[in-house]
Amino acid sequence: MRIDLHTHSDRSDGTTTPTELVREAREGGLDVVGITDHDTTDGWEEAAKAAREEGITLVRGLEISCKHEGHGVHLLAYLPDPTHEPLVQELDRILEGRQARLPATLARLQDLGIDIEEADVRRIAGDAAAMGRPHVADALVDKGVVADRGEAFDAYLGSRGPAYVNRYAAPLEAMLHTVTEAGGVCVLAHPWAKRHNFDALDEAGLAALKQHGLAGVEVDHQDHDTATRERLRAIARNLDLVATGSSDYHGAGKRDHDLGCNTTDPEQYERLVELARSAAVASGRPAPEVLIP
Ligand code: AMP
Ligand code: ZN
Ligand code: FE
Ligand code: FE
């Protein structure tokens, strides 16, 4: 069983449609793929249709922009009820923040002598629900300012870059409760990626988050080196958190994140699904009809 639980489509900042994503996953030999666009469940329906056609198991998820102790954190939420009102409201607020940031980012670039029109970025983003810095990066590539998204982040858009603009992110602890109440299950994405670099997610911090409903941590991720993975895996074991592994695929938008480059152990996956079923039942919802093609 090959299981990849973290991927992006063009509903956020990936470059493939949900249908293409699912097809590539099946062609790449995956048995289970999770679609986890940033801050939106927009791709679920299309991905589910494609998964049925392709005969691959789909886990419906999303990667929610959160903040914790002053730092940005990405929370993978699997199988929540996408109509749960508090979740919908918080996602709307995040998406509005993404929209509001765009003109501010372009003004910063303008100050640097780089002229990019809002319409250019909107054309690139297409009908993506979650507009993001990667779309601005693509506009910089189109203009010939940089060679690729990576260079755009390094030179302009990264959190220490001259065109960086902050945006709204949801408080993490509250979001853990919101997702659980929506019958979903929560996994911290790439918790020890270098750019996060903080202590709030050490063993004690993760133990505290577990009290708020955290079910797992993404251990095998390209932003974690071998030593980091082993330390985090040991902590997950100590705390009885599910340990996942995934590609964080973004299509052509991110190098070295090919589908299936990291995978989740089937036993860990089964635990996650079981926890989602319990959360759904505890929230008074039917167990998610997920998962089976
Ligand atoms: P945003 O969601 O608008 O805050 O932008 C963050 C997104 O940009 C994340 O999903 C990352 O996957 C992506 N990203 C961050 N750094 C890079 C990079 N160096 N190259 C390509 N994509 C990046
Ligand atoms: Zn992304
Ligand atoms: Fe992320
Ligand atoms: Fe991601």
PDB file of C-alpha atoms and ligand atoms in Angstrom:
ATOM      1  CA  MET A   1       0.000   0.000   0.000  1.00  0.00           C
ATOM      2  CA  ARG A   2       1.425   3.364  -1.041  1.00  0.00           C
ATOM      3  CA  ILE A   3      -0.221   6.279   0.716  1.00  0.00           C
ATOM      4  CA  ASP A   4       0.456   9.997   0.129  1.00  0.00           C
ATOM      5  CA  LEU A   5      -1.632  12.245   2.377  1.00  0.00           C
ATOM      6  CA  HIS A   6      -0.611  15.802   1.451  1.00  0.00           C
ATOM      7  CA  THR A   7      -0.953  17.220  -2.078  1.00  0.00           C
ATOM      8  CA  HIS A   8      -2.098  20.451  -3.716  1.00  0.00           C
ATOM      9  CA  SER A   9      -4.154  21.088  -6.832  1.00  0.00           C
ATOM     10  CA  ASP A  10      -4.869  24.282  -8.736  1.00  0.00           C
ATOM     11  CA  ARG A  11      -7.743  24.987  -6.315  1.00  0.00           C
ATOM     12  CA  SER A  12      -4.862  26.500  -4.326  1.00  0.00           C
ATOM     13  CA  ASP A  13      -1.241  26.773  -5.445  1.00  0.00           C
ATOM     14  CA  GLY A  14      -0.662  23.428  -7.156  1.00  0.00           C
ATOM     15  CA  THR A  15      -0.489  23.421 -10.921  1.00  0.00           C
ATOM     16  CA  THR A  16      -2.642  20.399 -11.788  1.00  0.00           C
ATOM     17  CA  THR A  17      -6.419  20.144 -11.662  1.00  0.00           C
ATOM     18  CA  PRO A  18      -7.860  17.838  -9.003  1.00  0.00           C
ATOM     19  CA  THR A  19      -8.638  15.351 -11.796  1.00  0.00           C
ATOM     20  CA  GLU A  20      -5.062  15.413 -13.102  1.00  0.00           C
ATOM     21  CA  LEU A  21      -3.734  15.129  -9.556  1.00  0.00           C
ATOM     22  CA  VAL A  22      -5.748  11.977  -8.900  1.00  0.00           C
ATOM     23  CA  ARG A  23      -4.823  10.501 -12.268  1.00  0.00           C
ATOM     24  CA  GLU A  24      -1.127  11.167 -11.704  1.00  0.00           C
ATOM     25  CA  ALA A  25      -1.412   9.592  -8.272  1.00  0.00           C
ATOM     26  CA  ARG A  26      -2.902   6.420  -9.732  1.00  0.00           C
ATOM     27  CA  GLU A  27      -0.410   6.328 -12.607  1.00  0.00           C
ATOM     28  CA  GLY A  28       2.394   6.818 -10.087  1.00  0.00           C
ATOM     29  CA  GLY A  29       1.310   3.673  -8.286  1.00  0.00           C
ATOM     30  CA  LEU A  30      -0.318   5.235  -5.216  1.00  0.00           C
ATOM     31  CA  ASP A  31      -3.210   3.358  -3.584  1.00  0.00           C
ATOM     32  CA  VAL A  32      -4.350   6.282  -1.432  1.00  0.00           C
ATOM     33  CA  VAL A  33      -4.009   9.998  -2.087  1.00  0.00           C
ATOM     34  CA  GLY A  34      -5.020  12.888   0.144  1.00  0.00           C
ATOM     35  CA  ILE A  35      -6.007  16.166  -1.493  1.00  0.00           C
ATOM     36  CA  THR A  36      -5.093  18.982   0.902  1.00  0.00           C
ATOM     37  CA  ASP A  37      -5.340  22.344  -0.784  1.00  0.00           C
ATOM     38  CA  HIS A  38      -4.626  25.439   1.285  1.00  0.00           C
ATOM     39  CA  ASP A  39      -7.678  26.711   3.158  1.00  0.00           C
ATOM     40  CA  THR A  40     -10.293  25.282   0.798  1.00  0.00           C
ATOM     41  CA  THR A  41     -12.313  22.150   0.160  1.00  0.00           C
ATOM     42  CA  ASP A  42     -13.098  23.353  -3.364  1.00  0.00           C
ATOM     43  CA  GLY A  43     -11.335  20.471  -5.112  1.00  0.00           C
ATOM     44  CA  TRP A  44     -13.024  17.670  -3.179  1.00  0.00           C
ATOM     45  CA  GLU A  45     -15.928  17.017  -5.475  1.00  0.00           C
ATOM     46  CA  GLU A  46     -13.889  16.904  -8.661  1.00  0.00           C
ATOM     47  CA  ALA A  47     -11.198  14.794  -6.992  1.00  0.00           C
ATOM     48  CA  ALA A  48     -13.788  12.341  -5.655  1.00  0.00           C
ATOM     49  CA  LYS A  49     -15.281  11.888  -9.101  1.00  0.00           C
ATOM     50  CA  ALA A  50     -11.833  11.304 -10.586  1.00  0.00           C
ATOM     51  CA  ALA A  51     -10.915   8.887  -7.785  1.00  0.00           C
ATOM     52  CA  ARG A  52     -13.996   6.779  -8.498  1.00  0.00           C
ATOM     53  CA  GLU A  53     -13.125   6.690 -12.177  1.00  0.00           C
ATOM     54  CA  GLU A  54      -9.462   5.898 -11.579  1.00  0.00           C
ATOM     55  CA  GLY A  55     -10.101   3.368  -8.825  1.00  0.00           C
ATOM     56  CA  ILE A  56      -7.911   5.006  -6.212  1.00  0.00           C
ATOM     57  CA  THR A  57      -8.796   5.816  -2.619  1.00  0.00           C
ATOM     58  CA  LEU A  58      -9.176   9.519  -1.902  1.00  0.00           C
ATOM     59  CA  VAL A  59      -8.812  11.139   1.503  1.00  0.00           C
ATOM     60  CA  ARG A  60     -10.459  14.540   1.509  1.00  0.00           C
ATOM     61  CA  GLY A  61      -8.479  17.073   3.467  1.00  0.00           C
ATOM     62  CA  LEU A  62      -7.167  20.601   3.536  1.00  0.00           C
ATOM     63  CA  GLU A  63      -4.130  22.457   4.867  1.00  0.00           C
ATOM     64  CA  ILE A  64      -5.272  25.285   7.108  1.00  0.00           C
ATOM     65  CA  SER A  65      -3.175  28.443   7.660  1.00  0.00           C
ATOM     66  CA  CYS A  66      -2.864  28.766  11.431  1.00  0.00           C
ATOM     67  CA  LYS A  67      -0.775  30.716  13.909  1.00  0.00           C
ATOM     68  CA  HIS A  68       0.609  29.522  17.202  1.00  0.00           C
ATOM     69  CA  GLU A  69       2.654  31.546  19.667  1.00  0.00           C
ATOM     70  CA  GLY A  70       3.386  34.138  17.029  1.00  0.00           C
ATOM     71  CA  HIS A  71       4.423  31.766  14.271  1.00  0.00           C
ATOM     72  CA  GLY A  72       2.719  30.457  11.156  1.00  0.00           C
ATOM     73  CA  VAL A  73       1.792  26.764  11.328  1.00  0.00           C
ATOM     74  CA  HIS A  74       0.107  24.583   8.726  1.00  0.00           C
ATOM     75  CA  LEU A  75      -2.573  22.230   9.973  1.00  0.00           C
ATOM     76  CA  LEU A  76      -3.682  19.256   7.873  1.00  0.00           C
ATOM     77  CA  ALA A  77      -7.352  18.534   8.548  1.00  0.00           C
ATOM     78  CA  TYR A  78      -8.725  15.272   7.203  1.00  0.00           C
ATOM     79  CA  LEU A  79     -12.366  14.448   6.607  1.00  0.00           C
ATOM     80  CA  PRO A  80     -14.082  17.324   8.422  1.00  0.00           C
ATOM     81  CA  ASP A  81     -17.652  18.183   7.498  1.00  0.00           C
ATOM     82  CA  PRO A  82     -17.000  21.034   5.042  1.00  0.00           C
ATOM     83  CA  THR A  83     -20.340  22.637   5.914  1.00  0.00           C
ATOM     84  CA  HIS A  84     -19.590  22.938   9.657  1.00  0.00           C
ATOM     85  CA  GLU A  85     -20.356  26.625  10.157  1.00  0.00           C
ATOM     86  CA  PRO A  86     -17.451  27.640  12.449  1.00  0.00           C
ATOM     87  CA  LEU A  87     -15.029  25.987  10.011  1.00  0.00           C
ATOM     88  CA  VAL A  88     -16.622  27.694   7.012  1.00  0.00           C
ATOM     89  CA  GLN A  89     -16.438  31.077   8.747  1.00  0.00           C
ATOM     90  CA  GLU A  90     -12.787  30.724   9.662  1.00  0.00           C
ATOM     91  CA  LEU A  91     -11.821  29.531   6.165  1.00  0.00           C
ATOM     92  CA  ASP A  92     -13.706  32.495   4.666  1.00  0.00           C
ATOM     93  CA  ARG A  93     -11.752  34.826   6.890  1.00  0.00           C
ATOM     94  CA  ILE A  94      -8.443  33.263   5.808  1.00  0.00           C
ATOM     95  CA  LEU A  95      -9.407  33.421   2.126  1.00  0.00           C
ATOM     96  CA  GLU A  96     -10.394  37.075   2.493  1.00  0.00           C
ATOM     97  CA  GLY A  97      -6.988  37.737   4.039  1.00  0.00           C
ATOM     98  CA  ARG A  98      -5.368  36.120   1.010  1.00  0.00           C
ATOM     99  CA  GLN A  99      -7.360  38.391  -1.319  1.00  0.00           C
ATOM    100  CA  ALA A 100      -6.576  41.518   0.692  1.00  0.00           C
ATOM    101  CA  ARG A 101      -2.856  40.738   0.723  1.00  0.00           C
ATOM    102  CA  LEU A 102      -2.499  40.716  -3.054  1.00  0.00           C
ATOM    103  CA  PRO A 103      -2.690  44.489  -3.708  1.00  0.00           C
ATOM    104  CA  ALA A 104      -0.396  45.106  -0.725  1.00  0.00           C
ATOM    105  CA  THR A 105       2.181  42.670  -2.116  1.00  0.00           C
ATOM    106  CA  LEU A 106       2.001  44.268  -5.543  1.00  0.00           C
ATOM    107  CA  ALA A 107       2.483  47.723  -3.977  1.00  0.00           C
ATOM    108  CA  ARG A 108       5.673  46.466  -2.311  1.00  0.00           C
ATOM    109  CA  LEU A 109       6.903  45.148  -5.654  1.00  0.00           C
ATOM    110  CA  GLN A 110       5.971  48.457  -7.266  1.00  0.00           C
ATOM    111  CA  ASP A 111       8.200  50.212  -4.687  1.00  0.00           C
ATOM    112  CA  LEU A 112      10.996  47.912  -5.815  1.00  0.00           C
ATOM    113  CA  GLY A 113      10.423  48.985  -9.396  1.00  0.00           C
ATOM    114  CA  ILE A 114       8.600  45.829 -10.454  1.00  0.00           C
ATOM    115  CA  ASP A 115       5.327  46.485 -12.167  1.00  0.00           C
ATOM    116  CA  ILE A 116       2.823  43.629 -11.919  1.00  0.00           C
ATOM    117  CA  GLU A 117      -0.881  44.129 -12.459  1.00  0.00           C
ATOM    118  CA  GLU A 118      -3.431  42.542 -10.191  1.00  0.00           C
ATOM    119  CA  ALA A 119      -5.166  41.230 -13.311  1.00  0.00           C
ATOM    120  CA  ASP A 120      -2.019  39.335 -14.324  1.00  0.00           C
ATOM    121  CA  VAL A 121      -1.916  37.493 -11.023  1.00  0.00           C
ATOM    122  CA  ARG A 122      -5.645  36.825 -11.080  1.00  0.00           C
ATOM    123  CA  ARG A 123      -5.351  35.370 -14.570  1.00  0.00           C
ATOM    124  CA  ILE A 124      -2.579  33.039 -13.383  1.00  0.00           C
ATOM    125  CA  ALA A 125      -4.554  32.010 -10.297  1.00  0.00           C
ATOM    126  CA  GLY A 126      -7.532  31.265 -12.532  1.00  0.00           C
ATOM    127  CA  ASP A 127     -10.447  30.208 -10.385  1.00  0.00           C
ATOM    128  CA  ALA A 128      -8.268  28.998  -7.513  1.00  0.00           C
ATOM    129  CA  ALA A 129     -10.178  29.473  -4.268  1.00  0.00           C
ATOM    130  CA  ALA A 130      -6.962  30.167  -2.377  1.00  0.00           C
ATOM    131  CA  MET A 131      -4.912  32.912  -3.973  1.00  0.00           C
ATOM    132  CA  GLY A 132      -1.315  32.861  -2.804  1.00  0.00           C
ATOM    133  CA  ARG A 133       2.242  34.077  -3.083  1.00  0.00           C
ATOM    134  CA  PRO A 134       3.049  31.291  -5.571  1.00  0.00           C
ATOM    135  CA  HIS A 135       0.695  32.967  -8.060  1.00  0.00           C
ATOM    136  CA  VAL A 136       2.580  36.241  -7.627  1.00  0.00           C
ATOM    137  CA  ALA A 137       5.781  34.235  -8.070  1.00  0.00           C
ATOM    138  CA  ASP A 138       4.467  32.869 -11.370  1.00  0.00           C
ATOM    139  CA  ALA A 139       3.733  36.431 -12.525  1.00  0.00           C
ATOM    140  CA  LEU A 140       7.344  37.366 -11.671  1.00  0.00           C
ATOM    141  CA  VAL A 141       8.501  34.401 -13.752  1.00  0.00           C
ATOM    142  CA  ASP A 142       6.281  35.458 -16.668  1.00  0.00           C
ATOM    143  CA  LYS A 143       7.793  38.953 -16.479  1.00  0.00           C
ATOM    144  CA  GLY A 144      11.268  37.475 -16.614  1.00  0.00           C
ATOM    145  CA  VAL A 145      12.162  38.906 -13.205  1.00  0.00           C
ATOM    146  CA  VAL A 146      13.032  35.487 -11.761  1.00  0.00           C
ATOM    147  CA  ALA A 147      13.539  32.018 -13.173  1.00  0.00           C
ATOM    148  CA  ASP A 148      11.142  30.073 -10.961  1.00  0.00           C
ATOM    149  CA  ARG A 149       8.951  30.158  -7.841  1.00  0.00           C
ATOM    150  CA  GLY A 150      11.881  29.265  -5.616  1.00  0.00           C
ATOM    151  CA  GLU A 151      13.852  32.280  -6.749  1.00  0.00           C
ATOM    152  CA  ALA A 152      10.812  34.536  -6.331  1.00  0.00           C
ATOM    153  CA  PHE A 153      10.474  33.430  -2.699  1.00  0.00           C
ATOM    154  CA  ASP A 154      14.189  33.786  -2.034  1.00  0.00           C
ATOM    155  CA  ALA A 155      14.436  37.258  -3.545  1.00  0.00           C
ATOM    156  CA  TYR A 156      11.045  38.850  -2.806  1.00  0.00           C
ATOM    157  CA  LEU A 157       8.178  36.892  -1.302  1.00  0.00           C
ATOM    158  CA  GLY A 158       9.650  34.827   1.537  1.00  0.00           C
ATOM    159  CA  SER A 159       8.888  35.864   5.118  1.00  0.00           C
ATOM    160  CA  ARG A 160      12.094  37.925   5.259  1.00  0.00           C
ATOM    161  CA  GLY A 161      11.760  39.173   1.694  1.00  0.00           C
ATOM    162  CA  PRO A 162      11.130  42.827   0.750  1.00  0.00           C
ATOM    163  CA  ALA A 163       7.693  42.120  -0.734  1.00  0.00           C
ATOM    164  CA  TYR A 164       6.426  39.965   2.132  1.00  0.00           C
ATOM    165  CA  VAL A 165       3.037  40.941   3.554  1.00  0.00           C
ATOM    166  CA  ASN A 166       1.456  39.184   6.518  1.00  0.00           C
ATOM    167  CA  ARG A 167      -2.103  37.882   6.355  1.00  0.00           C
ATOM    168  CA  TYR A 168      -4.742  36.458   8.668  1.00  0.00           C
ATOM    169  CA  ALA A 169      -4.191  32.943  10.029  1.00  0.00           C
ATOM    170  CA  ALA A 170      -6.443  31.017  12.409  1.00  0.00           C
ATOM    171  CA  PRO A 171      -5.436  30.456  16.050  1.00  0.00           C
ATOM    172  CA  LEU A 172      -4.168  26.866  16.135  1.00  0.00           C
ATOM    173  CA  GLU A 173      -5.688  25.601  19.386  1.00  0.00           C
ATOM    174  CA  ALA A 174      -9.139  26.863  18.493  1.00  0.00           C
ATOM    175  CA  MET A 175      -8.820  25.339  15.024  1.00  0.00           C
ATOM    176  CA  LEU A 176      -7.942  21.932  16.491  1.00  0.00           C
ATOM    177  CA  HIS A 177     -11.262  22.042  18.333  1.00  0.00           C
ATOM    178  CA  THR A 178     -13.157  23.343  15.316  1.00  0.00           C
ATOM    179  CA  VAL A 179     -11.914  20.549  13.044  1.00  0.00           C
ATOM    180  CA  THR A 180     -12.600  17.892  15.670  1.00  0.00           C
ATOM    181  CA  GLU A 181     -16.112  19.261  16.186  1.00  0.00           C
ATOM    182  CA  ALA A 182     -16.536  19.040  12.403  1.00  0.00           C
ATOM    183  CA  GLY A 183     -15.809  15.326  12.675  1.00  0.00           C
ATOM    184  CA  GLY A 184     -12.311  15.647  11.234  1.00  0.00           C
ATOM    185  CA  VAL A 185      -8.860  14.686  12.380  1.00  0.00           C
ATOM    186  CA  CYS A 186      -5.795  16.972  12.659  1.00  0.00           C
ATOM    187  CA  VAL A 187      -2.156  16.424  11.709  1.00  0.00           C
ATOM    188  CA  LEU A 188       0.497  19.132  11.979  1.00  0.00           C
ATOM    189  CA  ALA A 189       2.143  19.620   8.584  1.00  0.00           C
ATOM    190  CA  HIS A 190       5.971  19.711   8.445  1.00  0.00           C
ATOM    191  CA  PRO A 191       6.174  20.910  12.079  1.00  0.00           C
ATOM    192  CA  TRP A 192       9.941  21.141  12.150  1.00  0.00           C
ATOM    193  CA  ALA A 193      10.575  22.640   8.733  1.00  0.00           C
ATOM    194  CA  LYS A 194      13.539  25.008   9.057  1.00  0.00           C
ATOM    195  CA  ARG A 195      11.701  28.199   8.316  1.00  0.00           C
ATOM    196  CA  HIS A 196       9.435  27.598  11.325  1.00  0.00           C
ATOM    197  CA  ASN A 197      12.336  27.255  13.696  1.00  0.00           C
ATOM    198  CA  PHE A 198      10.698  27.550  17.082  1.00  0.00           C
ATOM    199  CA  ASP A 199      10.276  25.854  20.391  1.00  0.00           C
ATOM    200  CA  ALA A 200       6.494  25.854  20.681  1.00  0.00           C
ATOM    201  CA  LEU A 201       6.389  22.548  18.820  1.00  0.00           C
ATOM    202  CA  ASP A 202       8.896  20.653  20.952  1.00  0.00           C
ATOM    203  CA  GLU A 203       7.776  17.519  22.798  1.00  0.00           C
ATOM    204  CA  ALA A 204       6.031  19.462  25.567  1.00  0.00           C
ATOM    205  CA  GLY A 205       4.384  21.752  23.012  1.00  0.00           C
ATOM    206  CA  LEU A 206       3.106  18.830  20.971  1.00  0.00           C
ATOM    207  CA  ALA A 207       1.839  17.105  24.132  1.00  0.00           C
ATOM    208  CA  ALA A 208      -0.116  20.269  24.950  1.00  0.00           C
ATOM    209  CA  LEU A 209      -1.586  20.403  21.437  1.00  0.00           C
ATOM    210  CA  LYS A 210      -2.645  16.771  21.758  1.00  0.00           C
ATOM    211  CA  GLN A 211      -4.814  17.880  24.675  1.00  0.00           C
ATOM    212  CA  HIS A 212      -6.589  20.200  22.233  1.00  0.00           C
ATOM    213  CA  GLY A 213      -7.212  17.386  19.757  1.00  0.00           C
ATOM    214  CA  LEU A 214      -4.041  17.035  17.691  1.00  0.00           C
ATOM    215  CA  ALA A 215      -3.947  13.469  16.330  1.00  0.00           C
ATOM    216  CA  GLY A 216      -0.687  13.344  14.437  1.00  0.00           C
ATOM    217  CA  VAL A 217       2.427  14.920  13.019  1.00  0.00           C
ATOM    218  CA  GLU A 218       3.824  14.819   9.514  1.00  0.00           C
ATOM    219  CA  VAL A 219       7.228  13.220  10.058  1.00  0.00           C
ATOM    220  CA  ASP A 220       8.422  12.282   6.577  1.00  0.00           C
ATOM    221  CA  HIS A 221       8.433  15.526   4.601  1.00  0.00           C
ATOM    222  CA  GLN A 222      11.041  17.023   2.289  1.00  0.00           C
ATOM    223  CA  ASP A 223      11.578  19.933   4.677  1.00  0.00           C
ATOM    224  CA  HIS A 224      12.785  17.493   7.391  1.00  0.00           C
ATOM    225  CA  ASP A 225      16.262  15.979   7.116  1.00  0.00           C
ATOM    226  CA  THR A 226      16.948  12.412   8.253  1.00  0.00           C
ATOM    227  CA  ALA A 227      17.947  13.330  11.803  1.00  0.00           C
ATOM    228  CA  THR A 228      14.907  15.589  12.190  1.00  0.00           C
ATOM    229  CA  ARG A 229      12.609  12.801  11.012  1.00  0.00           C
ATOM    230  CA  GLU A 230      14.029  10.318  13.489  1.00  0.00           C
ATOM    231  CA  ARG A 231      13.753  12.724  16.437  1.00  0.00           C
ATOM    232  CA  LEU A 232      10.199  13.652  15.512  1.00  0.00           C
ATOM    233  CA  ARG A 233       9.234  10.010  14.957  1.00  0.00           C
ATOM    234  CA  ALA A 234      10.497   9.133  18.421  1.00  0.00           C
ATOM    235  CA  ILE A 235       8.436  11.948  19.961  1.00  0.00           C
ATOM    236  CA  ALA A 236       5.354  10.861  18.037  1.00  0.00           C
ATOM    237  CA  ARG A 237       5.854   7.378  19.464  1.00  0.00           C
ATOM    238  CA  ASN A 238       6.267   8.728  23.020  1.00  0.00           C
ATOM    239  CA  LEU A 239       3.152  10.858  22.745  1.00  0.00           C
ATOM    240  CA  ASP A 240       1.143   8.248  20.841  1.00  0.00           C
ATOM    241  CA  LEU A 241       0.619  10.633  17.932  1.00  0.00           C
ATOM    242  CA  VAL A 242       0.080   9.266  14.422  1.00  0.00           C
ATOM    243  CA  ALA A 243       3.177   9.751  12.238  1.00  0.00           C
ATOM    244  CA  THR A 244       2.483  10.489   8.583  1.00  0.00           C
ATOM    245  CA  GLY A 245       4.653  10.923   5.509  1.00  0.00           C
ATOM    246  CA  SER A 246       3.752  12.737   2.327  1.00  0.00           C
ATOM    247  CA  SER A 247       5.001  14.584  -0.711  1.00  0.00           C
ATOM    248  CA  ASP A 248       3.361  18.021  -0.366  1.00  0.00           C
ATOM    249  CA  TYR A 249       3.075  17.807  -4.153  1.00  0.00           C
ATOM    250  CA  HIS A 250       2.457  21.128  -5.952  1.00  0.00           C
ATOM    251  CA  GLY A 251       2.640  19.894  -9.556  1.00  0.00           C
ATOM    252  CA  ALA A 252       5.246  21.906 -11.432  1.00  0.00           C
ATOM    253  CA  GLY A 253       5.136  24.551  -8.680  1.00  0.00           C
ATOM    254  CA  LYS A 254       7.659  22.971  -6.339  1.00  0.00           C
ATOM    255  CA  ARG A 255      10.818  21.019  -7.096  1.00  0.00           C
ATOM    256  CA  ASP A 256      11.693  17.841  -5.256  1.00  0.00           C
ATOM    257  CA  HIS A 257       8.138  17.173  -4.067  1.00  0.00           C
ATOM    258  CA  ASP A 258       7.113  14.438  -6.508  1.00  0.00           C
ATOM    259  CA  LEU A 259       3.978  12.460  -5.702  1.00  0.00           C
ATOM    260  CA  GLY A 260       4.835   9.567  -3.404  1.00  0.00           C
ATOM    261  CA  CYS A 261       8.345  10.833  -2.599  1.00  0.00           C
ATOM    262  CA  ASN A 262       7.364  10.246   1.037  1.00  0.00           C
ATOM    263  CA  THR A 263       4.550   7.920   2.074  1.00  0.00           C
ATOM    264  CA  THR A 264       2.532   7.038   5.163  1.00  0.00           C
ATOM    265  CA  ASP A 265       2.817   3.637   6.797  1.00  0.00           C
ATOM    266  CA  PRO A 266      -0.470   1.704   6.300  1.00  0.00           C
ATOM    267  CA  GLU A 267      -0.781   1.056  10.040  1.00  0.00           C
ATOM    268  CA  GLN A 268      -0.518   4.780  10.791  1.00  0.00           C
ATOM    269  CA  TYR A 269      -3.025   5.508   8.052  1.00  0.00           C
ATOM    270  CA  GLU A 270      -5.516   3.041   9.511  1.00  0.00           C
ATOM    271  CA  ARG A 271      -5.178   4.725  12.895  1.00  0.00           C
ATOM    272  CA  LEU A 272      -5.861   8.099  11.338  1.00  0.00           C
ATOM    273  CA  VAL A 273      -8.967   6.824   9.560  1.00  0.00           C
ATOM    274  CA  GLU A 274     -10.189   5.213  12.766  1.00  0.00           C
ATOM    275  CA  LEU A 275      -9.727   8.496  14.645  1.00  0.00           C
ATOM    276  CA  ALA A 276     -11.657  10.333  11.938  1.00  0.00           C
ATOM    277  CA  ARG A 277     -14.485   7.813  12.215  1.00  0.00           C
ATOM    278  CA  SER A 278     -14.575   8.305  16.013  1.00  0.00           C
ATOM    279  CA  ALA A 279     -14.526  12.084  15.648  1.00  0.00           C
ATOM    280  CA  ALA A 280     -17.376  11.955  13.143  1.00  0.00           C
ATOM    281  CA  VAL A 281     -19.485   9.721  15.361  1.00  0.00           C
ATOM    282  CA  ALA A 282     -18.668  11.795  18.468  1.00  0.00           C
ATOM    283  CA  SER A 283     -19.806  14.911  16.593  1.00  0.00           C
ATOM    284  CA  GLY A 284     -23.117  13.244  15.782  1.00  0.00           C
ATOM    285  CA  ARG A 285     -22.284  12.692  12.126  1.00  0.00           C
ATOM    286  CA  PRO A 286     -22.213   9.466  10.152  1.00  0.00           C
ATOM    287  CA  ALA A 287     -18.734   7.963   9.852  1.00  0.00           C
ATOM    288  CA  PRO A 288     -17.195   9.499   6.713  1.00  0.00           C
ATOM    289  CA  GLU A 289     -18.130   7.458   3.679  1.00  0.00           C
ATOM    290  CA  VAL A 290     -14.604   8.178   2.546  1.00  0.00           C
ATOM    291  CA  LEU A 291     -11.805   6.382   1.434  1.00  0.00           C
ATOM    292  CA  ILE A 292     -13.051   3.423  -0.498  1.00  0.00           C
ATOM    293  CA  PRO A 293     -12.968   3.958  -4.275  1.00  0.00           C
TER     294      PRO A 293
HETATM  295  P1  AMP B   1       0.934  31.643   0.837  1.00  0.00           P
HETATM  296  O1  AMP B   1       0.020  30.466   0.996  1.00  0.00           O
HETATM  297  O2  AMP B   1       0.439  32.623  -0.110  1.00  0.00           O
HETATM  298  O3  AMP B   1       1.318  32.255   2.160  1.00  0.00           O
HETATM  299  O4  AMP B   1       2.278  31.067   0.212  1.00  0.00           O
HETATM  300  C1  AMP B   1       2.893  29.963   0.824  1.00  0.00           C
HETATM  301  C2  AMP B   1       3.000  28.837  -0.149  1.00  0.00           C
HETATM  302  O5  AMP B   1       4.100  29.081  -0.978  1.00  0.00           O
HETATM  303  C3  AMP B   1       3.224  27.492   0.500  1.00  0.00           C
HETATM  304  O6  AMP B   1       2.186  26.633   0.165  1.00  0.00           O
HETATM  305  C4  AMP B   1       4.444  26.931  -0.099  1.00  0.00           C
HETATM  306  O7  AMP B   1       4.221  25.647  -0.637  1.00  0.00           O
HETATM  307  C5  AMP B   1       4.792  27.875  -1.221  1.00  0.00           C
HETATM  308  N1  AMP B   1       6.224  28.127  -1.176  1.00  0.00           N
HETATM  309  C6  AMP B   1       6.917  28.607  -0.116  1.00  0.00           C
HETATM  310  N2  AMP B   1       8.224  28.701  -0.435  1.00  0.00           N
HETATM  311  C7  AMP B   1       8.344  28.251  -1.707  1.00  0.00           C
HETATM  312  C8  AMP B   1       9.432  28.091  -2.592  1.00  0.00           C
HETATM  313  N3  AMP B   1      10.679  28.406  -2.215  1.00  0.00           N
HETATM  314  N4  AMP B   1       9.186  27.592  -3.831  1.00  0.00           N
HETATM  315  C9  AMP B   1       7.927  27.283  -4.195  1.00  0.00           C
HETATM  316  N5  AMP B   1       6.864  27.416  -3.405  1.00  0.00           N
HETATM  317  C10 AMP B   1       7.060  27.904  -2.170  1.00  0.00           C
HETATM  318 ZN    ZN B   2       1.357  25.506  -1.213  1.00  0.00          ZN
HETATM  319 FE    FE B   3       2.561  23.680   4.241  1.00  0.00          FE
HETATM  320 FE    FE B   4       1.275  21.866   1.598  1.00  0.00          FE
END
